[in-house]
Amino acid sequence: MNLAELNKVALALVTPGKGILAADESSGTIKKRFDGIDVVSSEETRRDYREMLFRSSEAMTRNISGVILYDETIWQNARDGTPLVKIIEQSGAIPGIKVDEGTQALPNCSGELVTAGLDKLAERLKKYYERGARFAKWRAVINIDKDKIPSMTAIHVNAHALASYAALCQDAQIVPIVEPEVLMDGDHDIDRCYEVSQRVLNKTFQELRIQRVALEGMILKPNMAVPGKKSAKQASVEEVAEKTVRLLKHCVPAAVPGIAFLSGGQSDEDATAHLNAMNRIGGLPWHLTFSYGRALQAAPLKAWSGKAENVAAGQRAFTHRARMNSLASKGEWKADLEKKAA
Ligand code: 13P
């Protein structure tokens, strides 16, 4: 492992003013997104949609540091035959790859999940590196309720798998994005999310240490401390920012170069406002930025709606969200910038 090189890639991913585009929806998830705009999900429509995003040159060169791809996409070529990976590289962004194989039911723990994909991972990483991937992602999904879930078992097995994945990535000279996601589904309040996220992060870093993962060569992709979507007690932007920063200070070693949040079902503007408010608090040991899927793609997906004549509108919508989040990564976003663009 060349740690200096891994650290360089990790720092590049969290350069102030830039963040990560998560475009790694599995075939099942992208179908759900396309169903929402009445577009058939085929190899070709998925390619056209993603090509539209990756050819948004203003956003890609100024605001996007890296793109997380799905296995299908990393091997795909654009309409003119150029590999999509090359288009990303030419914009100056770094190609990345989702390497987990989704979740399955966790035995003996009703309602809980464990992420699969460690089998043959070392071989797959080698091929992804050759194709240009310099970072990877593995998502652990932690369900949450008011008292019983998550179990210690679910936290433990998911943290163990995250650390095994991260160690294999570093061995293959690929920066691991470690993503333990505590879901927003449910009616729990923000303090319950905080408490569960704290347990999850503590266990994750314990496992990372046990499996000798070099913290300087990784990125953490956590959820923010937020109330459940159905909670009767919603939280202000300031409360989310203050509690998320406190949570991270308690759990994340300063040796980690950067933290790139998932959006997890927050509205586009909430995801931006929360990131901005955290960066305004300042004085943190790590760079804080975005690694958004839905909060970057909902607007362009709708503007495109599967029609070639809407590509420019889709790119405009993507460019706007990328710019708003770029400003938030520096604490320079203001709500009226959204209104001006509307
Ligand atoms: P969301 O921002 O839509 O949560 O997606 C980010 C991601 O990569 C989830 O694994």
CSV table of C-alpha atoms in Angstrom, one decimal, residues 13-14 18-23 63-68 135 177 219 221 260-261 289-293 296:
chain,number,residue,atom,x,y,z
A,13,LEU,CA,-12.1,14.0,-3.1
A,14,VAL,CA,-12.8,16.5,-0.4
A,18,LYS,CA,-15.9,20.2,-4.5
A,19,GLY,CA,-17.8,17.0,-3.6
A,20,ILE,CA,-18.8,13.6,-4.9
A,21,LEU,CA,-21.6,12.7,-7.3
A,22,ALA,CA,-23.1,9.3,-6.2
A,23,ALA,CA,-24.4,7.9,-9.5
A,63,ASN,CA,-17.8,21.3,-8.4
A,64,ILE,CA,-17.4,17.6,-8.7
A,65,SER,CA,-14.3,15.9,-7.3
A,66,GLY,CA,-15.3,12.3,-8.0
A,67,VAL,CA,-18.1,10.1,-9.3
A,68,ILE,CA,-19.3,6.8,-7.8
A,135,PHE,CA,-11.8,5.0,-4.9
A,177,ILE,CA,-15.4,5.3,1.3
A,219,ILE,CA,-13.2,8.9,3.5
A,221,LYS,CA,-19.6,8.8,4.4
A,260,ALA,CA,-18.6,13.3,2.7
A,261,PHE,CA,-22.3,13.1,3.7
A,289,THR,CA,-18.5,17.9,1.9
A,290,PHE,CA,-21.2,16.1,0.0
A,291,SER,CA,-21.5,12.7,-1.6
A,292,TYR,CA,-25.1,13.0,-2.7
A,293,GLY,CA,-27.2,10.8,-4.9
A,296,LEU,CA,-27.9,16.0,-6.7
